[in-house]
Amino acid sequence: MAETPFIPLMIPDIQQQDIDAVADVLKSGMLVQGEKVDQLEKNIADYLGIKHAIAVSNGTASLHLALHVLGIGRGDEVIIPALSYIATANVVELVGATPIFVDIDIKTFNIDVSKIEQAITPNTKAIMPVHEFGLSCDINEVCRIAKKHNLFVIEDAACALGAKVNDQFTGTFGDIGSFSFHPRKAITSGEGGLLTTNNDELANRLRIVRNHGIELVQGKMEFVEPGFNYRMTDFQAALVLSQFQRFDKTIAHKQVLAELYINELSKTFELPIVPINYKHTWQSFHILVDDQTDRDELITKMKLAGVGVNLGAQCIPNEKYYKQKYKLNSELLFPNALKANQKGLVLPLYEKLTPKLIMDIIDTLNKTIDE
């Protein structure tokens, strides 16, 4: 393994056809939101089987817009999982609302739906579950609880484009779905995001507020409300459109690689599970080391051995800002999220990897853990 080139945690699979697609837009001189964005929105809406897709500048902007158009702000509470990327909580803070953290199911790394109702108060306005690492949460139960308590559902599906429960795609269950095209996703625009909804009124508002509050009225621009500049450029859309042509093939390849990890990794690790009738897209292959293993030391050893591994998501209430502001005892209140954060390890899993390289990674990890 020592003679093998370093295997990074992630490399986007940008092919010549993708570069050519971007170059064509650059040569055209029409760079900002235009026909390529329109085409991307149509293609993804058709793929997901949903009425509206609205492309934006990044995945954090998409969550921010979702909260904004639903009128969530100061004095409101939004229920989110204690384990996620920090942006899930940040956007709640940025609209002036309060994130209410709920622990996760350690087997799936998704929100523990059995603990949601006890977190609901008269100030709760929405549940924002995350489909962590590319696996849907128990979204049907989330929606049932939300309907019972008259709450909005915003699906943070940043990692989960293409994931399913039964035959329905994530991002199509709640009021609004949110996706990311960050370079660690299966398809990327560098930075980019996308919102989905079946609600015509919400879709119209999302399109208005992503573009400075502009609405076209009888072919003329009218500034109807204060908005943001959260537009996606046409060359970003062209990059995604090109990759999207091979998206299903990409996900299928990642599923083959994930099966190798599951079948060949040492039993020392706690491996991810996929519930029956769920489709996992494997944005990340996240495992847990045992209590005797120093996870951070293992990361260092693996990098020295030529494999770029890293920690997974954050236990958000244990991060400095949230810990100081809310003073929550994560060890007591969110033990699963804390464990996933402190014992979690993400292994390389992306399109450019071959089964042989995955076996090299497995051999290196198994040997390193036994040292």
Short mmCIF file of C-alpha atoms in Angstrom, two decimals:
data_model
loop_
_atom_site.label_atom_id
_atom_site.label_comp_id
_atom_site.label_asym_id
_atom_site.label_seq_id
_atom_site.Cartn_x
_atom_site.Cartn_y
_atom_site.Cartn_z
CA MET A 1 0.00 0.00 0.00
CA ALA A 2 2.96 2.31 0.66
CA GLU A 3 3.71 2.56 -3.07
CA THR A 4 0.10 3.33 -3.96
CA PRO A 5 -0.69 7.03 -4.59
CA PHE A 6 -2.55 8.77 -1.79
CA ILE A 7 -6.29 8.09 -1.87
CA PRO A 8 -8.11 11.27 -0.84
CA LEU A 9 -11.42 11.27 0.99
CA MET A 10 -13.15 12.64 -2.09
CA ILE A 11 -12.45 13.66 -5.70
CA PRO A 12 -15.31 14.93 -7.88
CA ASP A 13 -15.68 12.95 -11.10
CA ILE A 14 -15.38 15.83 -13.57
CA GLN A 15 -15.08 14.43 -17.08
CA GLN A 16 -14.26 16.08 -20.39
CA GLN A 17 -17.92 16.32 -21.38
CA ASP A 18 -18.57 18.29 -18.18
CA ILE A 19 -15.71 20.68 -18.92
CA ASP A 20 -16.96 21.13 -22.48
CA ALA A 21 -20.47 21.92 -21.21
CA VAL A 22 -19.11 24.64 -18.93
CA ALA A 23 -16.84 25.99 -21.66
CA ASP A 24 -19.80 26.33 -24.03
CA VAL A 25 -21.62 28.53 -21.52
CA LEU A 26 -18.51 30.61 -20.86
CA LYS A 27 -18.05 31.15 -24.57
CA SER A 28 -21.67 32.21 -24.96
CA GLY A 29 -21.23 35.17 -22.60
CA MET A 30 -24.54 34.37 -20.88
CA LEU A 31 -23.21 33.44 -17.46
CA VAL A 32 -25.88 34.21 -14.86
CA GLN A 33 -29.14 32.39 -14.20
CA GLY A 34 -30.67 31.51 -17.55
CA GLU A 35 -31.72 28.64 -19.78
CA LYS A 36 -29.27 26.12 -18.27
CA VAL A 37 -30.68 26.76 -14.80
CA ASP A 38 -34.20 26.40 -16.23
CA GLN A 39 -33.22 23.09 -17.84
CA LEU A 40 -31.60 21.79 -14.67
CA GLU A 41 -34.70 22.61 -12.65
CA LYS A 42 -36.94 20.82 -15.16
CA ASN A 43 -34.72 17.73 -15.36
CA ILE A 44 -34.49 17.26 -11.61
CA ALA A 45 -38.18 17.98 -11.02
CA ASP A 46 -39.03 15.36 -13.64
CA TYR A 47 -36.57 12.87 -12.13
CA LEU A 48 -37.96 13.29 -8.62
CA GLY A 49 -41.57 13.42 -9.76
CA ILE A 50 -42.25 16.78 -8.14
CA LYS A 51 -43.84 19.96 -9.52
CA HIS A 52 -41.13 22.50 -8.74
CA ALA A 53 -37.34 22.58 -8.45
CA ILE A 54 -35.62 25.90 -7.73
CA ALA A 55 -31.83 26.10 -8.12
CA VAL A 56 -29.83 28.36 -5.81
CA SER A 57 -26.25 29.28 -5.00
CA ASN A 58 -25.58 26.63 -2.33
CA GLY A 59 -27.22 24.16 0.02
CA THR A 60 -27.11 26.49 3.02
CA ALA A 61 -28.88 29.19 1.00
CA SER A 62 -31.58 26.67 0.10
CA LEU A 63 -32.29 25.89 3.77
CA HIS A 64 -32.25 29.60 4.61
CA LEU A 65 -34.78 30.34 1.87
CA ALA A 66 -37.03 27.48 2.98
CA LEU A 67 -37.24 28.86 6.51
CA HIS A 68 -37.68 32.40 5.21
CA VAL A 69 -40.62 31.69 2.89
CA LEU A 70 -42.37 29.66 5.58
CA GLY A 71 -42.29 32.74 7.80
CA ILE A 72 -40.14 31.17 10.50
CA GLY A 73 -38.33 33.72 12.64
CA ARG A 74 -37.85 35.20 16.09
CA GLY A 75 -39.70 33.34 18.82
CA ASP A 76 -40.17 30.21 16.70
CA GLU A 77 -38.57 26.82 17.28
CA VAL A 78 -37.37 24.33 14.68
CA ILE A 79 -36.67 20.70 15.59
CA ILE A 80 -33.45 19.34 14.07
CA PRO A 81 -31.23 16.31 14.71
CA ALA A 82 -28.33 16.81 17.11
CA LEU A 83 -26.00 15.23 14.52
CA SER A 84 -25.60 17.03 11.20
CA TYR A 85 -23.36 19.46 9.41
CA ILE A 86 -23.36 22.75 11.30
CA ALA A 87 -25.33 24.55 8.56
CA THR A 88 -28.54 22.78 9.61
CA ALA A 89 -28.51 24.70 12.89
CA ASN A 90 -26.88 27.86 11.56
CA VAL A 91 -29.75 28.69 9.22
CA VAL A 92 -32.23 28.40 12.08
CA GLU A 93 -30.14 30.87 14.07
CA LEU A 94 -29.83 33.19 11.08
CA VAL A 95 -33.60 33.65 10.75
CA GLY A 96 -33.80 34.41 14.47
CA ALA A 97 -35.45 31.12 15.47
CA THR A 98 -34.24 28.56 18.00
CA PRO A 99 -32.94 25.11 17.04
CA ILE A 100 -34.34 22.36 19.24
CA PHE A 101 -32.03 19.38 19.14
CA VAL A 102 -33.18 15.76 19.14
CA ASP A 103 -30.83 12.80 19.49
CA ILE A 104 -30.26 10.33 16.66
CA ASP A 105 -30.76 6.63 16.10
CA ILE A 106 -27.18 5.35 16.29
CA LYS A 107 -27.91 2.61 13.72
CA THR A 108 -28.90 5.01 10.94
CA PHE A 109 -27.38 8.33 12.16
CA ASN A 110 -30.75 9.95 11.48
CA ILE A 111 -33.11 11.72 13.87
CA ASP A 112 -34.72 9.42 16.46
CA VAL A 113 -38.38 9.85 15.57
CA SER A 114 -39.47 8.41 18.92
CA LYS A 115 -38.07 11.52 20.63
CA ILE A 116 -39.57 14.19 18.40
CA GLU A 117 -42.96 14.68 20.06
CA GLN A 118 -41.44 15.33 23.49
CA ALA A 119 -39.47 18.19 21.91
CA ILE A 120 -42.58 19.93 20.52
CA THR A 121 -43.77 23.08 22.32
CA PRO A 122 -46.33 25.80 21.48
CA ASN A 123 -43.46 27.67 19.77
CA THR A 124 -42.54 24.83 17.42
CA LYS A 125 -43.15 25.74 13.79
CA ALA A 126 -41.23 23.14 11.82
CA ILE A 127 -39.33 19.87 11.85
CA MET A 128 -36.18 19.87 9.72
CA PRO A 129 -34.94 16.27 9.56
CA VAL A 130 -31.67 15.42 7.84
CA HIS A 131 -31.19 12.43 5.54
CA GLU A 132 -27.70 11.88 6.90
CA PHE A 133 -24.90 10.53 4.71
CA GLY A 134 -27.38 9.70 1.90
CA LEU A 135 -29.90 7.57 3.84
CA SER A 136 -33.44 8.81 4.36
CA CYS A 137 -34.64 9.26 7.90
CA ASP A 138 -38.01 7.76 8.86
CA ILE A 139 -39.59 10.55 6.88
CA ASN A 140 -43.07 9.07 6.84
CA GLU A 141 -43.16 9.14 10.63
CA VAL A 142 -41.75 12.68 10.67
CA CYS A 143 -44.54 13.79 8.34
CA ARG A 144 -47.17 12.00 10.43
CA ILE A 145 -46.00 13.79 13.57
CA ALA A 146 -45.85 17.12 11.74
CA LYS A 147 -49.38 16.74 10.41
CA LYS A 148 -50.66 15.82 13.87
CA HIS A 149 -49.14 18.99 15.35
CA ASN A 150 -49.70 21.28 12.33
CA LEU A 151 -45.98 21.77 11.67
CA PHE A 152 -44.01 22.37 8.49
CA VAL A 153 -41.50 19.76 7.28
CA ILE A 154 -38.29 20.91 5.60
CA GLU A 155 -36.22 17.97 4.39
CA ASP A 156 -32.49 18.59 4.62
CA ALA A 157 -31.60 16.20 1.82
CA ALA A 158 -28.21 17.80 1.10
CA CYS A 159 -26.55 14.37 0.91
CA ALA A 160 -29.49 12.41 -0.42
CA LEU A 161 -30.36 13.21 -4.02
CA GLY A 162 -31.63 9.90 -5.39
CA ALA A 163 -32.34 8.30 -2.00
CA LYS A 164 -35.72 6.63 -1.61
CA VAL A 165 -38.19 5.23 0.87
CA ASN A 166 -40.14 2.56 -1.00
CA ASP A 167 -40.51 4.18 -4.43
CA GLN A 168 -40.59 7.82 -3.32
CA PHE A 169 -37.54 10.10 -3.46
CA THR A 170 -36.31 12.11 -0.51
CA GLY A 171 -37.07 15.80 -0.87
CA THR A 172 -40.62 15.08 -2.02
CA PHE A 173 -42.31 14.15 1.28
CA GLY A 174 -42.35 17.44 3.18
CA ASP A 175 -43.39 20.99 2.40
CA ILE A 176 -39.94 21.81 1.00
CA GLY A 177 -36.90 19.70 0.18
CA SER A 178 -33.33 21.01 0.12
CA PHE A 179 -30.35 19.59 -1.79
CA SER A 180 -26.67 20.46 -2.15
CA PHE A 181 -24.25 20.27 -5.08
CA HIS A 182 -21.10 20.64 -2.95
CA PRO A 183 -18.04 18.77 -4.31
CA ARG A 184 -18.56 15.90 -1.83
CA LYS A 185 -21.94 15.11 -3.38
CA ALA A 186 -22.55 12.63 -6.22
CA ILE A 187 -22.93 15.53 -8.67
CA THR A 188 -21.47 18.95 -8.07
CA SER A 189 -21.49 22.52 -9.30
CA GLY A 190 -18.68 23.50 -6.92
CA GLU A 191 -21.17 25.35 -4.77
CA GLY A 192 -24.85 25.01 -5.48
CA GLY A 193 -28.18 23.99 -4.05
CA LEU A 194 -31.74 23.21 -5.03
CA LEU A 195 -35.19 23.39 -3.45
CA THR A 196 -38.17 21.18 -4.24
CA THR A 197 -41.87 21.58 -3.51
CA ASN A 198 -45.30 20.65 -4.80
CA ASN A 199 -46.74 23.91 -3.49
CA ASP A 200 -47.20 26.49 -6.26
CA GLU A 201 -47.30 29.46 -3.88
CA LEU A 202 -44.14 28.43 -2.06
CA ALA A 203 -42.35 27.84 -5.36
CA ASN A 204 -43.27 31.31 -6.58
CA ARG A 205 -42.03 32.90 -3.35
CA LEU A 206 -38.79 30.93 -3.48
CA ARG A 207 -38.10 32.12 -7.02
CA ILE A 208 -38.82 35.72 -6.02
CA VAL A 209 -36.69 35.86 -2.89
CA ARG A 210 -33.69 34.07 -4.43
CA ASN A 211 -33.48 36.94 -6.93
CA HIS A 212 -33.63 40.22 -4.97
CA GLY A 213 -37.41 40.07 -4.50
CA ILE A 214 -38.12 40.48 -8.22
CA GLU A 215 -41.39 39.30 -9.72
CA LEU A 216 -42.22 39.51 -13.42
CA VAL A 217 -45.59 41.22 -13.82
CA GLN A 218 -46.84 41.43 -17.40
CA GLY A 219 -43.27 41.02 -18.62
CA LYS A 220 -41.87 43.78 -16.40
CA MET A 221 -39.72 43.49 -13.28
CA GLU A 222 -41.30 44.57 -10.02
CA PHE A 223 -39.50 44.52 -6.67
CA VAL A 224 -42.25 43.07 -4.52
CA GLU A 225 -40.27 42.28 -1.35
CA PRO A 226 -36.70 42.38 0.00
CA GLY A 227 -34.88 39.38 -1.37
CA PHE A 228 -31.46 37.75 -1.55
CA ASN A 229 -28.97 37.11 -4.32
CA TYR A 230 -29.05 33.32 -4.10
CA ARG A 231 -29.07 32.60 -7.82
CA MET A 232 -27.17 29.77 -9.49
CA THR A 233 -25.08 30.65 -12.55
CA ASP A 234 -25.67 29.05 -15.92
CA PHE A 235 -22.17 27.55 -16.07
CA GLN A 236 -22.76 25.87 -12.68
CA ALA A 237 -26.05 24.49 -14.00
CA ALA A 238 -24.32 23.24 -17.14
CA LEU A 239 -21.80 21.37 -14.99
CA VAL A 240 -24.57 19.65 -13.04
CA LEU A 241 -26.65 18.91 -16.14
CA SER A 242 -23.73 17.10 -17.74
CA GLN A 243 -23.05 14.94 -14.68
CA PHE A 244 -26.76 14.28 -14.20
CA GLN A 245 -26.78 12.30 -17.44
CA ARG A 246 -24.81 9.54 -15.66
CA PHE A 247 -26.25 10.06 -12.17
CA ASP A 248 -28.01 6.69 -11.83
CA LYS A 249 -24.87 4.90 -13.01
CA THR A 250 -22.84 6.83 -10.43
CA ILE A 251 -25.14 5.82 -7.57
CA ALA A 252 -25.15 2.19 -8.70
CA HIS A 253 -21.33 2.16 -8.73
CA LYS A 254 -21.19 3.62 -5.22
CA GLN A 255 -23.60 0.96 -3.99
CA VAL A 256 -21.25 -1.76 -5.29
CA LEU A 257 -18.33 -0.17 -3.46
CA ALA A 258 -20.35 0.20 -0.26
CA GLU A 259 -21.20 -3.51 -0.34
CA LEU A 260 -17.47 -4.29 -0.43
CA TYR A 261 -16.94 -2.23 2.71
CA ILE A 262 -19.86 -3.91 4.44
CA ASN A 263 -18.70 -7.42 3.55
CA GLU A 264 -14.97 -7.04 4.08
CA LEU A 265 -14.34 -4.59 6.92
CA SER A 266 -13.26 -5.90 10.29
CA LYS A 267 -16.03 -6.77 12.72
CA THR A 268 -14.30 -4.33 15.07
CA PHE A 269 -16.32 -1.56 13.42
CA GLU A 270 -20.01 -0.74 13.71
CA LEU A 271 -21.15 -0.58 10.10
CA PRO A 272 -24.06 1.39 8.64
CA ILE A 273 -27.35 -0.37 8.03
CA VAL A 274 -29.97 0.19 5.36
CA PRO A 275 -33.58 -0.47 6.45
CA ILE A 276 -35.77 -2.62 4.22
CA ASN A 277 -37.26 -0.70 1.26
CA TYR A 278 -34.78 2.18 1.67
CA LYS A 279 -32.33 3.20 -1.07
CA HIS A 280 -29.04 4.62 0.28
CA THR A 281 -27.01 6.87 -2.03
CA TRP A 282 -23.80 6.60 0.05
CA GLN A 283 -22.75 10.23 -0.01
CA SER A 284 -20.47 9.12 2.81
CA PHE A 285 -19.56 5.69 4.17
CA HIS A 286 -19.67 6.38 7.90
CA ILE A 287 -18.62 3.78 10.46
CA LEU A 288 -18.01 3.77 14.22
CA VAL A 289 -14.80 2.65 15.89
CA ASP A 290 -14.98 0.79 19.20
CA ASP A 291 -14.45 2.35 22.61
CA GLN A 292 -10.87 1.08 22.80
CA THR A 293 -9.83 2.85 19.59
CA ASP A 294 -8.60 6.44 19.52
CA ARG A 295 -10.46 7.66 16.45
CA ASP A 296 -8.29 10.76 15.92
CA GLU A 297 -5.11 8.70 16.17
CA LEU A 298 -6.56 6.25 13.65
CA ILE A 299 -7.25 9.11 11.22
CA THR A 300 -3.61 10.20 11.51
CA LYS A 301 -2.29 6.67 10.95
CA MET A 302 -4.54 6.11 7.95
CA LYS A 303 -3.41 9.34 6.31
CA LEU A 304 0.22 8.35 6.88
CA ALA A 305 -0.61 5.02 5.25
CA GLY A 306 -1.98 6.81 2.19
CA VAL A 307 -5.73 6.92 2.80
CA GLY A 308 -7.67 10.13 3.41
CA VAL A 309 -10.25 9.33 6.09
CA ASN A 310 -11.91 11.86 8.38
CA LEU A 311 -14.56 12.39 11.03
CA GLY A 312 -18.20 12.61 10.02
CA ALA A 313 -20.84 15.13 11.07
CA GLN A 314 -20.89 17.38 14.13
CA CYS A 315 -22.74 16.89 17.39
CA ILE A 316 -24.01 20.43 16.99
CA PRO A 317 -25.07 21.20 20.59
CA ASN A 318 -21.54 20.24 21.64
CA GLU A 319 -19.91 22.75 19.27
CA LYS A 320 -18.53 25.92 20.88
CA TYR A 321 -21.19 28.45 19.82
CA TYR A 322 -24.17 26.22 20.58
CA LYS A 323 -22.64 24.83 23.76
CA GLN A 324 -22.06 28.32 25.12
CA LYS A 325 -25.44 29.68 24.06
CA TYR A 326 -27.74 26.81 25.05
CA LYS A 327 -25.64 25.10 27.73
CA LEU A 328 -26.97 21.65 26.88
CA ASN A 329 -25.29 18.54 28.29
CA SER A 330 -24.72 16.49 25.12
CA GLU A 331 -23.42 13.49 27.03
CA LEU A 332 -26.70 13.30 28.92
CA LEU A 333 -29.18 14.57 26.31
CA PHE A 334 -27.63 13.47 22.98
CA PRO A 335 -25.41 10.46 23.72
CA ASN A 336 -25.86 8.89 20.28
CA ALA A 337 -25.03 12.10 18.42
CA LEU A 338 -21.99 12.59 20.62
CA LYS A 339 -20.85 9.01 20.02
CA ALA A 340 -21.31 9.36 16.27
CA ASN A 341 -19.25 12.54 16.35
CA GLN A 342 -16.46 11.25 18.59
CA LYS A 343 -16.25 7.69 17.26
CA GLY A 344 -17.35 8.27 13.67
CA LEU A 345 -15.05 7.69 10.73
CA VAL A 346 -15.79 8.44 7.06
CA LEU A 347 -14.07 6.32 4.42
CA PRO A 348 -13.47 7.25 0.78
CA LEU A 349 -16.41 6.35 -1.45
CA TYR A 350 -16.75 8.06 -4.82
CA GLU A 351 -17.03 7.48 -8.53
CA LYS A 352 -13.31 7.35 -9.35
CA LEU A 353 -12.62 4.52 -6.92
CA THR A 354 -12.46 0.94 -8.19
CA PRO A 355 -13.25 -2.25 -6.28
CA LYS A 356 -9.49 -2.92 -6.11
CA LEU A 357 -8.84 0.45 -4.48
CA ILE A 358 -11.64 -0.17 -2.00
CA MET A 359 -10.03 -3.49 -1.08
CA ASP A 360 -6.70 -1.68 -0.63
CA ILE A 361 -8.41 0.76 1.74
CA ILE A 362 -10.05 -2.11 3.63
CA ASP A 363 -6.74 -3.97 3.98
CA THR A 364 -5.01 -0.84 5.24
CA LEU A 365 -7.76 -0.07 7.74
CA ASN A 366 -8.00 -3.64 9.02
CA LYS A 367 -4.22 -3.81 9.49
CA THR A 368 -4.06 -0.39 11.13
CA ILE A 369 -6.80 -1.21 13.62
CA ASP A 370 -4.99 -4.42 14.60
CA GLU A 371 -1.66 -2.69 15.28
#
